[in-house]
mmCIF file with all atom_site columns, C-alpha atoms and ligand atoms in Angstrom:
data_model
loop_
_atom_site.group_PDB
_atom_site.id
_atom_site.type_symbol
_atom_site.label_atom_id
_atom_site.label_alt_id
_atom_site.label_comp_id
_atom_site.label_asym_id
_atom_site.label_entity_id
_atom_site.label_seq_id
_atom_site.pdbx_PDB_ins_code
_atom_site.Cartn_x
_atom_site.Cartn_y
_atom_site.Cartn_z
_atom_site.occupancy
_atom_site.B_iso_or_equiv
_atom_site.pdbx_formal_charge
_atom_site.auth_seq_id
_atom_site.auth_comp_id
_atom_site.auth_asym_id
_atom_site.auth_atom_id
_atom_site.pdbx_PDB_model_num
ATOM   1   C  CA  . UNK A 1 1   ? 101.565 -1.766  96.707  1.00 49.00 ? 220 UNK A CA  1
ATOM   2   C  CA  . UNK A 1 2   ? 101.957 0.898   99.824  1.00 51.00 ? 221 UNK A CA  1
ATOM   3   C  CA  . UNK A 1 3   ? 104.391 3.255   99.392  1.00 54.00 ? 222 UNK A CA  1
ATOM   4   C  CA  . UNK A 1 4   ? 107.908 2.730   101.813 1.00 57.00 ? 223 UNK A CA  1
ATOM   5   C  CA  . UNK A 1 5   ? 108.313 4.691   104.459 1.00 58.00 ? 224 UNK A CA  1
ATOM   6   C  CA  . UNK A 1 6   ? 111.466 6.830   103.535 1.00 59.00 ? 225 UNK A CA  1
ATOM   7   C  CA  . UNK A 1 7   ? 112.590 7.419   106.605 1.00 66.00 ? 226 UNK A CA  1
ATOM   8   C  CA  . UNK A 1 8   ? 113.026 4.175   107.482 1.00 67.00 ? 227 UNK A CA  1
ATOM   9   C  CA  . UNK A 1 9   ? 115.967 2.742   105.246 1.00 70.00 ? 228 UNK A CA  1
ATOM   10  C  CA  . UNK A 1 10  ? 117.717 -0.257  106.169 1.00 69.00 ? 229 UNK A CA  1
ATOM   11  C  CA  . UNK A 1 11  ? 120.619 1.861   107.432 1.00 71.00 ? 230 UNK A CA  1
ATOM   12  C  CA  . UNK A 1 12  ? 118.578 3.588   109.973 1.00 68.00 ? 231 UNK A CA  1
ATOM   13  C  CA  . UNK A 1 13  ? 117.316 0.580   111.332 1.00 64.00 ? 232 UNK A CA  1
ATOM   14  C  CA  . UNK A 1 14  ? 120.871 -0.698  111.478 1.00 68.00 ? 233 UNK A CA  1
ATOM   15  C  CA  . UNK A 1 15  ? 122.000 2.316   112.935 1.00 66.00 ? 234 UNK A CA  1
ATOM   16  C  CA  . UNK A 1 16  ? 118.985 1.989   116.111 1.00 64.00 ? 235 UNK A CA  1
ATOM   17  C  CA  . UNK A 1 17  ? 119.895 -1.704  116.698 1.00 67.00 ? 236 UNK A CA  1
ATOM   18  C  CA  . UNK A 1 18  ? 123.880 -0.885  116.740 1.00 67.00 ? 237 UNK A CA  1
ATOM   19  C  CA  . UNK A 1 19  ? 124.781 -1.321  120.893 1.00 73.00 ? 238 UNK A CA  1
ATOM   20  C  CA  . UNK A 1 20  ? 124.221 1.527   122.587 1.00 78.00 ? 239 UNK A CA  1
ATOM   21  C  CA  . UNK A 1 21  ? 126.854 1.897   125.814 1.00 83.00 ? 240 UNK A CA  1
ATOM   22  C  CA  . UNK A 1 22  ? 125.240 2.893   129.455 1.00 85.00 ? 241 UNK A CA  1
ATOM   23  C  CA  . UNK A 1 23  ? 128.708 3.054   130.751 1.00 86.00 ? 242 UNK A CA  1
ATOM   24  C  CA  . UNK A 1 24  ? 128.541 7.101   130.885 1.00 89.00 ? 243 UNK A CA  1
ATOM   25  C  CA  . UNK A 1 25  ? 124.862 6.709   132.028 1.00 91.00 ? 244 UNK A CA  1
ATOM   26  C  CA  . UNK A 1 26  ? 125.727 4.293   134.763 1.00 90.00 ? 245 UNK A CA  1
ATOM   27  C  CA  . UNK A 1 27  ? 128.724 6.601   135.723 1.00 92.00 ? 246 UNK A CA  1
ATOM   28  C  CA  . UNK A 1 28  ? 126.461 9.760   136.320 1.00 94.00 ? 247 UNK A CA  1
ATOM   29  C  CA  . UNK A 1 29  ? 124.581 7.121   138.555 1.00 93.00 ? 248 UNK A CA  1
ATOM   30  C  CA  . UNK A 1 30  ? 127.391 5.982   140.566 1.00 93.00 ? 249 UNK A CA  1
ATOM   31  C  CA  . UNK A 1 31  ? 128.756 9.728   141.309 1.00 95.00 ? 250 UNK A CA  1
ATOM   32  C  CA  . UNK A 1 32  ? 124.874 10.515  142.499 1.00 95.00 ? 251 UNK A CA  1
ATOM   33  C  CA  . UNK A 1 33  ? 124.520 7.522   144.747 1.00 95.00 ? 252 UNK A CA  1
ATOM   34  C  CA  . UNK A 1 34  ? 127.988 8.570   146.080 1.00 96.00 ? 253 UNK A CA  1
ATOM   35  C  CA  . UNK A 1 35  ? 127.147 11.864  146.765 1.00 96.00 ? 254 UNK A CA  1
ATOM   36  C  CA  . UNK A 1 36  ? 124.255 10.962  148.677 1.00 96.00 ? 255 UNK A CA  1
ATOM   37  C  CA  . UNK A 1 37  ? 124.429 7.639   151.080 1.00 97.00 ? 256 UNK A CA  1
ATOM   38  C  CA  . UNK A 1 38  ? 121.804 6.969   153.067 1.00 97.00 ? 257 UNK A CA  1
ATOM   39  C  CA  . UNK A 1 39  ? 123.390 5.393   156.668 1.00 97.00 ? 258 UNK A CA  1
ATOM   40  C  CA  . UNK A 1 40  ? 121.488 3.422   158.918 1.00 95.00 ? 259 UNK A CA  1
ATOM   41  C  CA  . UNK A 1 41  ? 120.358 4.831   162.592 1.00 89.00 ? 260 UNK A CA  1
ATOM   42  C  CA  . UNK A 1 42  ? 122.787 2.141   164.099 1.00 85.00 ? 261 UNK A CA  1
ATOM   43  C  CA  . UNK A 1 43  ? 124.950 2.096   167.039 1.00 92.00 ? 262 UNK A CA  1
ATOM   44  C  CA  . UNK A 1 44  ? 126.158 -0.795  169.095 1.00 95.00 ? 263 UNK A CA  1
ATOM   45  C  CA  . UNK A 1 45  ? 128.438 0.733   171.723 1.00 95.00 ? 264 UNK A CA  1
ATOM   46  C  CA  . UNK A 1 46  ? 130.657 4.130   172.672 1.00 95.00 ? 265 UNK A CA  1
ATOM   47  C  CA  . UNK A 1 47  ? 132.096 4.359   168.643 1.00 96.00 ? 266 UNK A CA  1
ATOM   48  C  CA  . UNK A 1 48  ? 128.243 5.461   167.528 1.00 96.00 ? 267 UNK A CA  1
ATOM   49  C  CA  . UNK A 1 49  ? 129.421 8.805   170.135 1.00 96.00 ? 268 UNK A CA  1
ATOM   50  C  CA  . UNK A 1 50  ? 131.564 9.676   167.205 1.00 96.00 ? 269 UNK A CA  1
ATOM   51  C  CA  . UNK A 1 51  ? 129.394 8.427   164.142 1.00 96.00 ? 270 UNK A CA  1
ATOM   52  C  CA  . UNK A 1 52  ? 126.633 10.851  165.639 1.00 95.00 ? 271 UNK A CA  1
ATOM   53  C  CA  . UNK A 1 53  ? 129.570 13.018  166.211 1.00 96.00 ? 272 UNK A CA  1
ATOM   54  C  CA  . UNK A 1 54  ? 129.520 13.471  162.496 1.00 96.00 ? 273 UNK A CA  1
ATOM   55  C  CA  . UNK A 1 55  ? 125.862 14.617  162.326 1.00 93.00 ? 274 UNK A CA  1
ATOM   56  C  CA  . UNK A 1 56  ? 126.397 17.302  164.408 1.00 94.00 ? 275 UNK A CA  1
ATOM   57  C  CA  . UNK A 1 57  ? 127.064 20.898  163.009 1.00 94.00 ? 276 UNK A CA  1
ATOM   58  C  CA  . UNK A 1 58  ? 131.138 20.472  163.663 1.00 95.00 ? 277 UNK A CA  1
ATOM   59  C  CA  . UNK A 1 59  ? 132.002 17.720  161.889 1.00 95.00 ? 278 UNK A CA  1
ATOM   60  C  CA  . UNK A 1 60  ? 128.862 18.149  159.604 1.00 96.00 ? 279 UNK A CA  1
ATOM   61  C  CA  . UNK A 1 61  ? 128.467 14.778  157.399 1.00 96.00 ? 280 UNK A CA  1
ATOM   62  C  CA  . UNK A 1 62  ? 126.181 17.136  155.362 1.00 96.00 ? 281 UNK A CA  1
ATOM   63  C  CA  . UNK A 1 63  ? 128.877 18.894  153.589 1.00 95.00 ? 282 UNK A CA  1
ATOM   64  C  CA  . UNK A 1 64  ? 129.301 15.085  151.898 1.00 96.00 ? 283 UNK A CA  1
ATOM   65  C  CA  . UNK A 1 65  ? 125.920 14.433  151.253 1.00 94.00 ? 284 UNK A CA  1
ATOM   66  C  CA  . UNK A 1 66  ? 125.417 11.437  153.754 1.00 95.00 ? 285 UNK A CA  1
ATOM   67  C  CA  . UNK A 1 67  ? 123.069 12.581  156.408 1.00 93.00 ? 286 UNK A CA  1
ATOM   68  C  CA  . UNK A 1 68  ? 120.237 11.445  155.665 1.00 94.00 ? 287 UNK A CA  1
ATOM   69  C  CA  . UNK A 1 69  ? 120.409 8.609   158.995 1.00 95.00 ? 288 UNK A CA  1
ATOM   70  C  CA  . UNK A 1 70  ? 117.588 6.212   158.024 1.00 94.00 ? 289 UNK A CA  1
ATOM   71  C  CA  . UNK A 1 71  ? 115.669 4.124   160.421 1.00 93.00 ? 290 UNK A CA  1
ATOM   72  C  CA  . UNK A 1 72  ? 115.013 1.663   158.319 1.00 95.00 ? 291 UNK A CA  1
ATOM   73  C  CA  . UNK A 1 73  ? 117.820 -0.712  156.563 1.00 96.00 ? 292 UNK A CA  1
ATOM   74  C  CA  . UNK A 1 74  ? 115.328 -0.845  153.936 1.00 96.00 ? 293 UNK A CA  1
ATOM   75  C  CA  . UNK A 1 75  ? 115.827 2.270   152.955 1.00 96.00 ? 294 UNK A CA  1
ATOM   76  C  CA  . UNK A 1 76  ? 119.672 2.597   153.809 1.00 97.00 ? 295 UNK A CA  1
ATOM   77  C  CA  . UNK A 1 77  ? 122.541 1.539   151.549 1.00 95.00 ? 296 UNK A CA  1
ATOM   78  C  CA  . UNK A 1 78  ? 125.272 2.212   153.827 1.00 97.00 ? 297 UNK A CA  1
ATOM   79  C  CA  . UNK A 1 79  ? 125.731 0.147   157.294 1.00 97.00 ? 298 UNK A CA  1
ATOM   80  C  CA  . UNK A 1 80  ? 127.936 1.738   159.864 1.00 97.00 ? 299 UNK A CA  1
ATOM   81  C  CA  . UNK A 1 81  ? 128.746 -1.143  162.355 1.00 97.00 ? 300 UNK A CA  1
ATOM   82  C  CA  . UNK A 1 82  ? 129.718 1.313   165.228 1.00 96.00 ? 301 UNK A CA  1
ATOM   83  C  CA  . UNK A 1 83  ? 130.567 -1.145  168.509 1.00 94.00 ? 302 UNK A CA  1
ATOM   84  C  CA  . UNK A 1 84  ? 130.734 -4.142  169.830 1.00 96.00 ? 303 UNK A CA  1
ATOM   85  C  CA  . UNK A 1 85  ? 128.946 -6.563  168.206 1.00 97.00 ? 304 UNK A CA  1
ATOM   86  C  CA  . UNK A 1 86  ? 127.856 -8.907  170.788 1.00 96.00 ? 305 UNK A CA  1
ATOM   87  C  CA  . UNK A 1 87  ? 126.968 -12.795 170.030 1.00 96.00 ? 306 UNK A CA  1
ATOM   88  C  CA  . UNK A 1 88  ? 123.322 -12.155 171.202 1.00 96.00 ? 307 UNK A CA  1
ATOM   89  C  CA  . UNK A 1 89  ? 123.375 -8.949  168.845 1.00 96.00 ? 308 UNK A CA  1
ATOM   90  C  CA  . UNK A 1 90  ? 125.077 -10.873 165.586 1.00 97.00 ? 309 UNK A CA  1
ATOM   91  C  CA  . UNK A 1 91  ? 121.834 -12.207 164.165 1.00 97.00 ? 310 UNK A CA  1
ATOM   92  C  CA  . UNK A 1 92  ? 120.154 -8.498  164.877 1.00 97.00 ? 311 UNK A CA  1
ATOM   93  C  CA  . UNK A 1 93  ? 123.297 -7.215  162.326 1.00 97.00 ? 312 UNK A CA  1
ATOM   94  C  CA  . UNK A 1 94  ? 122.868 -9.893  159.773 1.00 98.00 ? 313 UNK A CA  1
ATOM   95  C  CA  . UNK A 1 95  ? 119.362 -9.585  159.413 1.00 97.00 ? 314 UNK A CA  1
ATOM   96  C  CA  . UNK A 1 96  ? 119.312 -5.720  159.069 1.00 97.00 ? 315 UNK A CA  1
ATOM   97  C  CA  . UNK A 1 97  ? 122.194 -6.197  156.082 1.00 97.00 ? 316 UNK A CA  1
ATOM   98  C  CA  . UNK A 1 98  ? 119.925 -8.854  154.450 1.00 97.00 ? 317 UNK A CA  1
ATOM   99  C  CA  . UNK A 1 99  ? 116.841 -6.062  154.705 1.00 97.00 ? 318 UNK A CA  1
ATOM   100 C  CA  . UNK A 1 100 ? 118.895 -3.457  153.098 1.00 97.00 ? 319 UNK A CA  1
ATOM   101 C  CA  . UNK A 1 101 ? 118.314 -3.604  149.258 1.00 96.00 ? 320 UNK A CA  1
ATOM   102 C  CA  . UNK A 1 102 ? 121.522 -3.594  147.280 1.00 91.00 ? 321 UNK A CA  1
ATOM   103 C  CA  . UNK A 1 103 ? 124.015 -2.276  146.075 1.00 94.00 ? 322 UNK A CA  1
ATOM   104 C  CA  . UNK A 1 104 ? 125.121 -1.662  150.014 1.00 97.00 ? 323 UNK A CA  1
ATOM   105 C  CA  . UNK A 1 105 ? 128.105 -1.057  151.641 1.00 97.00 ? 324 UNK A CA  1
ATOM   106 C  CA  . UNK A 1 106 ? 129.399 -1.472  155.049 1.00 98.00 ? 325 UNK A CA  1
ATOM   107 C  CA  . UNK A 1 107 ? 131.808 0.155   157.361 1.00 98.00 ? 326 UNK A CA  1
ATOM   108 C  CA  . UNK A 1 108 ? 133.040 -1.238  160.474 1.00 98.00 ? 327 UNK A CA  1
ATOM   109 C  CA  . UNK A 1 109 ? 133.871 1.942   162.822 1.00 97.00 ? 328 UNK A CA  1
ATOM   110 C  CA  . UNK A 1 110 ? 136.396 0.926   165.599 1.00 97.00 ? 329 UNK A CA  1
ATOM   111 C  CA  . UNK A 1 111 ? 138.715 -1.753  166.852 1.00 97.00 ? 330 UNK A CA  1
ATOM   112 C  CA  . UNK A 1 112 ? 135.508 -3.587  168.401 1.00 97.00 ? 331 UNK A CA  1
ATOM   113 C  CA  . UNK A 1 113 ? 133.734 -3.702  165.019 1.00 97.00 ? 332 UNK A CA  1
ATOM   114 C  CA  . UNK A 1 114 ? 137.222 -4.930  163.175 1.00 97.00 ? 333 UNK A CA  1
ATOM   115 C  CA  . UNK A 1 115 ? 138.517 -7.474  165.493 1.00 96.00 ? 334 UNK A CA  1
ATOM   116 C  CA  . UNK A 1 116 ? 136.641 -7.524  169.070 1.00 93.00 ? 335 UNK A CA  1
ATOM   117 C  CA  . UNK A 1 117 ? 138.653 -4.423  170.100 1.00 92.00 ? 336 UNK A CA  1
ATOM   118 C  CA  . UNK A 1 118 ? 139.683 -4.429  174.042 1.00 93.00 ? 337 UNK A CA  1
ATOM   119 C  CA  . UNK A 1 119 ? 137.168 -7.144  174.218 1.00 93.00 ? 338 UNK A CA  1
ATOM   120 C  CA  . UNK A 1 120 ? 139.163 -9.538  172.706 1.00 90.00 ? 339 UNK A CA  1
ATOM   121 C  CA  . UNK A 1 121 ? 141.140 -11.643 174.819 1.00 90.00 ? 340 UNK A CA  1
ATOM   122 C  CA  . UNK A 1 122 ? 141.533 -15.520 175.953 1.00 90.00 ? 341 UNK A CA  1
ATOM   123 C  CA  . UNK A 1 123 ? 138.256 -17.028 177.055 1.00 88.00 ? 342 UNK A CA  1
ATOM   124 C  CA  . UNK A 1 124 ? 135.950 -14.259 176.006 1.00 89.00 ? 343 UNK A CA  1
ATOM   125 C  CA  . UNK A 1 125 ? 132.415 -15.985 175.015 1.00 91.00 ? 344 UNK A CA  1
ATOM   126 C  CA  . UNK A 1 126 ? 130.063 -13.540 174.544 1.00 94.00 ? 345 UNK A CA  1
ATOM   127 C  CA  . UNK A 1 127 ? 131.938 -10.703 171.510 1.00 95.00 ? 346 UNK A CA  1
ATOM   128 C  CA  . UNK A 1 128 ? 132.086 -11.392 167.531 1.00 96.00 ? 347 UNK A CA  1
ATOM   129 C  CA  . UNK A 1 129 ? 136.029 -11.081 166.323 1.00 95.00 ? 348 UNK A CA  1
ATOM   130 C  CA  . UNK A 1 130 ? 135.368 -8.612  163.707 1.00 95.00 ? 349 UNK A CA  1
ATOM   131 C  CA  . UNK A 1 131 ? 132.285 -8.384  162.150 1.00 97.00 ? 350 UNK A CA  1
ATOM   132 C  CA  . UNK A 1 132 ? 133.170 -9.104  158.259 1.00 97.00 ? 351 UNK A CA  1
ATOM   133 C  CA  . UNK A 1 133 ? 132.776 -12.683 160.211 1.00 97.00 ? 352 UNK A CA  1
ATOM   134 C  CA  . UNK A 1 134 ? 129.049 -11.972 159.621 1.00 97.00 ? 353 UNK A CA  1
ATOM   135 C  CA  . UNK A 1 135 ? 128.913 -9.798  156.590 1.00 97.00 ? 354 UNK A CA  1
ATOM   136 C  CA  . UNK A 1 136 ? 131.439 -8.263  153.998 1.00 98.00 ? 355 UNK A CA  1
ATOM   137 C  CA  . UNK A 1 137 ? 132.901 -4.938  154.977 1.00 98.00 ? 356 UNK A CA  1
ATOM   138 C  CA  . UNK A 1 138 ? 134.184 -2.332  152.434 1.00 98.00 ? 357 UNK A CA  1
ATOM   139 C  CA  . UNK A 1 139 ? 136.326 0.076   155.075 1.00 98.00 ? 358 UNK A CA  1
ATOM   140 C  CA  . UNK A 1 140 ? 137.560 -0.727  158.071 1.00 98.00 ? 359 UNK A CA  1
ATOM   141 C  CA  . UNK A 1 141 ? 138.247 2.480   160.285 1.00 97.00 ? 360 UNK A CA  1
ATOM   142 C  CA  . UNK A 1 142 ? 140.353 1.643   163.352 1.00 97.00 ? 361 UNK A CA  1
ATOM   143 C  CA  . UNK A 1 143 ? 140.595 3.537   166.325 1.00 96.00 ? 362 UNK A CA  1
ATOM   144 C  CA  . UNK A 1 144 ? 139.042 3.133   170.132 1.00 96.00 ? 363 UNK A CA  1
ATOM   145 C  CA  . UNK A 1 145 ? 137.337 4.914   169.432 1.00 95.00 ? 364 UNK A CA  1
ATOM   146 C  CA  . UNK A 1 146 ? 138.020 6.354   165.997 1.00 97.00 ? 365 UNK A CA  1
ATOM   147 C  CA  . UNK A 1 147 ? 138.080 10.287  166.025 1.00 96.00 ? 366 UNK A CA  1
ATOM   148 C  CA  . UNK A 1 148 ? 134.688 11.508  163.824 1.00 96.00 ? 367 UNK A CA  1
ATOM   149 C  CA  . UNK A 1 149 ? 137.091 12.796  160.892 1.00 95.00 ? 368 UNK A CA  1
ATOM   150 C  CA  . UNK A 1 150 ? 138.134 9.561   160.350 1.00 96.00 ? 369 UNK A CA  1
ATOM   151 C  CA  . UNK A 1 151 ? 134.783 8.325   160.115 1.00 97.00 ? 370 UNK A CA  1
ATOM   152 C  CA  . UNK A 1 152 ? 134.821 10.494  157.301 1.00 97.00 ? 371 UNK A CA  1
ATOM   153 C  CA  . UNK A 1 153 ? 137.577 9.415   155.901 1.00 96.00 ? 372 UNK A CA  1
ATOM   154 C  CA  . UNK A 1 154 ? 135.946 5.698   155.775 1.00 97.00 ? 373 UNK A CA  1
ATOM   155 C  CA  . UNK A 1 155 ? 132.926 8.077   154.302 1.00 97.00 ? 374 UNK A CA  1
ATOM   156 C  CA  . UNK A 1 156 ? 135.114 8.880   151.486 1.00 97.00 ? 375 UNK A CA  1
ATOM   157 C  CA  . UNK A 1 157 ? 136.822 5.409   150.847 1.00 97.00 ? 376 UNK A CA  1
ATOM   158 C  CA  . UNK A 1 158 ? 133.373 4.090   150.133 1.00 97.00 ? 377 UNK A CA  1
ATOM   159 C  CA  . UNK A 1 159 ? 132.602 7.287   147.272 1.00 97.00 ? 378 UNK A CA  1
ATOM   160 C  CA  . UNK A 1 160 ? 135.887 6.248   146.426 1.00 96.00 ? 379 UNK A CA  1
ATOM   161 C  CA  . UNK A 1 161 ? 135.291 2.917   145.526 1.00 96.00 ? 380 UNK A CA  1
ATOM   162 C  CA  . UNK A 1 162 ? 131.782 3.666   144.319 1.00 95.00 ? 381 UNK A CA  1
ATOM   163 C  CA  . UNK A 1 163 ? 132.909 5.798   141.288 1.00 95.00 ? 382 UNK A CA  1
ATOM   164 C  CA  . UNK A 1 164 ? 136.797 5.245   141.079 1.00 94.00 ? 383 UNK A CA  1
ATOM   165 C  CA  . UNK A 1 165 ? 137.904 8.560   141.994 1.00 93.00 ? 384 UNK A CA  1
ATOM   166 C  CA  . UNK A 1 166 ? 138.303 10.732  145.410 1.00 93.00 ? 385 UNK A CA  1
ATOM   167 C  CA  . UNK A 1 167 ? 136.489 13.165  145.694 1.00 93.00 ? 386 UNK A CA  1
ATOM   168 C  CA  . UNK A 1 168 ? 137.318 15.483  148.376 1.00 92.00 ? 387 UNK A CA  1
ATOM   169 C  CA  . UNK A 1 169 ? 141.136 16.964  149.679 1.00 89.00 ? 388 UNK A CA  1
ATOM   170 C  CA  . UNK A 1 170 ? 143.185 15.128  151.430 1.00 86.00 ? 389 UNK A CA  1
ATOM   171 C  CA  . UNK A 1 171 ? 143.667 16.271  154.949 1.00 78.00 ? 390 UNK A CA  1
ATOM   172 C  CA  . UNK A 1 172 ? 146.880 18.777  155.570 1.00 78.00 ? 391 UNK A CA  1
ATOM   173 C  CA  . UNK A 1 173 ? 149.593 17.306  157.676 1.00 75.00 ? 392 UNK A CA  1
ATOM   174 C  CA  . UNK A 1 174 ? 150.982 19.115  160.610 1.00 71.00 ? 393 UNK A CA  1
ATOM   175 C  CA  . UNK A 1 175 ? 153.425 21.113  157.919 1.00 71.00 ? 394 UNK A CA  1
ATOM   176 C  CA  . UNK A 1 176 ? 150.243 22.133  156.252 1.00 64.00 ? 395 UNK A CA  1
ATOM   177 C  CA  . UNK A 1 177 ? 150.977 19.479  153.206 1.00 64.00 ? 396 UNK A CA  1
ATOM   178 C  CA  . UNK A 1 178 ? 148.679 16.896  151.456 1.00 59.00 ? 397 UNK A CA  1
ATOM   179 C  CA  . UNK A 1 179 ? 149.200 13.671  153.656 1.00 54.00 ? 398 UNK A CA  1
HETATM 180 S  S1  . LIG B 2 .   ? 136.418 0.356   169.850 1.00 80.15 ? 489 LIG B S1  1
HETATM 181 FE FE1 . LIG B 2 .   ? 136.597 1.324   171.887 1.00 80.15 ? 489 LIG B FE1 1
HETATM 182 S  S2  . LIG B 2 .   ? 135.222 3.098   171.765 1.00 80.15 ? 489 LIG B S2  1
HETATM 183 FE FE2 . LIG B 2 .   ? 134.652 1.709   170.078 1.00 80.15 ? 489 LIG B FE2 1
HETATM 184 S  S3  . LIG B 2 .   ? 133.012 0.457   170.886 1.00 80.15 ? 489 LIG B S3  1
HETATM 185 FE FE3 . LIG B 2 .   ? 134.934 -0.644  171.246 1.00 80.15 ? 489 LIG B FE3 1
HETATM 186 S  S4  . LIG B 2 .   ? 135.551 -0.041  173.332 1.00 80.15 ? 489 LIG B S4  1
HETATM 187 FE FE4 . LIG B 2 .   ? 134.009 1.424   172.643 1.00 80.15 ? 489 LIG B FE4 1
#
């Protein structure tokens, strides 16, 4: 008969087959995709002025680890919908989200992109009414347009919600508190 193993006992085998938990693993993931969205080279009217606004050396998207503009959506995971979004240009925007492998997220930048901004009145034809009529949206940043450090703000929201936690300060009011 060939000897046993010793090191395999029944309670080490036990012991490798007990559940092991990823939660900590997929945690460490989450804070690294956070700290390092890749947006999509996409603009759609004046707002994308202020999203490239926050590639520039002033407002610096950098610093957050998000500026890394893609020109592809398949290799983006974070939409900025920065305009108008025009009927003729509404299948353009749904079929860069469906190219863009998951998980993604979406921000629409500007009252255009939320609701159909100044664009929006009785008998308009040709402008989408808010674009989470097309695709889901995670932060809505309102403004016309909104200032770049708000963009960044929406920036945030999305870490935010990506690992459960903010990351960064929140801005000082006026009085030089926390707002
Ligand atoms: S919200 Fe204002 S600034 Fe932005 S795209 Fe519409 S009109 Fe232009």
């Amino acid at each position: 008969m060939a000897a046993q193993n010793p090191i395999i006992t029944p309670a080490a085998v036990e012991q490798v087959e007990a559940p092991i938990s990823l939660a900590p693993i997929r945690k460490i993931f989450d804070v690294c995709r956070a700290m390092s969205l890749w947006p999509m080279t996409f603009g759609l009217a004046c707002c994308a002025i202020e999203m490239m606004a926050v590639g520039m050396a002033r407002f610096d998207i950098a610093r957050f680890g998000a500026e890394v503009f893609r020109p592809s959506p398949r290799q983006s995971d974070l939409m900025i919908v920065a305009g108008t979004v025009s009927r003729k240009m509404a299948p353009a925007v749904v079929r860069l989200y469906e190219q863009m492998p998951g998980p993604k997220y979406v921000i629409a930048l500007g009252n255009c992109a939320i609701s159909g901004g100044p664009f929006k009145f009785e008998g308009q034809y040709g402008i989408i009414e808010g674009v989470d009529t097309l695709i889901p949206v995670d932060v809505y940043v309102p403004g016309c347009p909104p200032r770049p450090e708000a963009l960044l703000e929406g920036l945030f929201k999305i870490q935010e919600k990506m690992t459960g936690r903010r990351w960064w300060p929140l801005p000082a009011s006026p009085e030089g508190d926390a707002v």
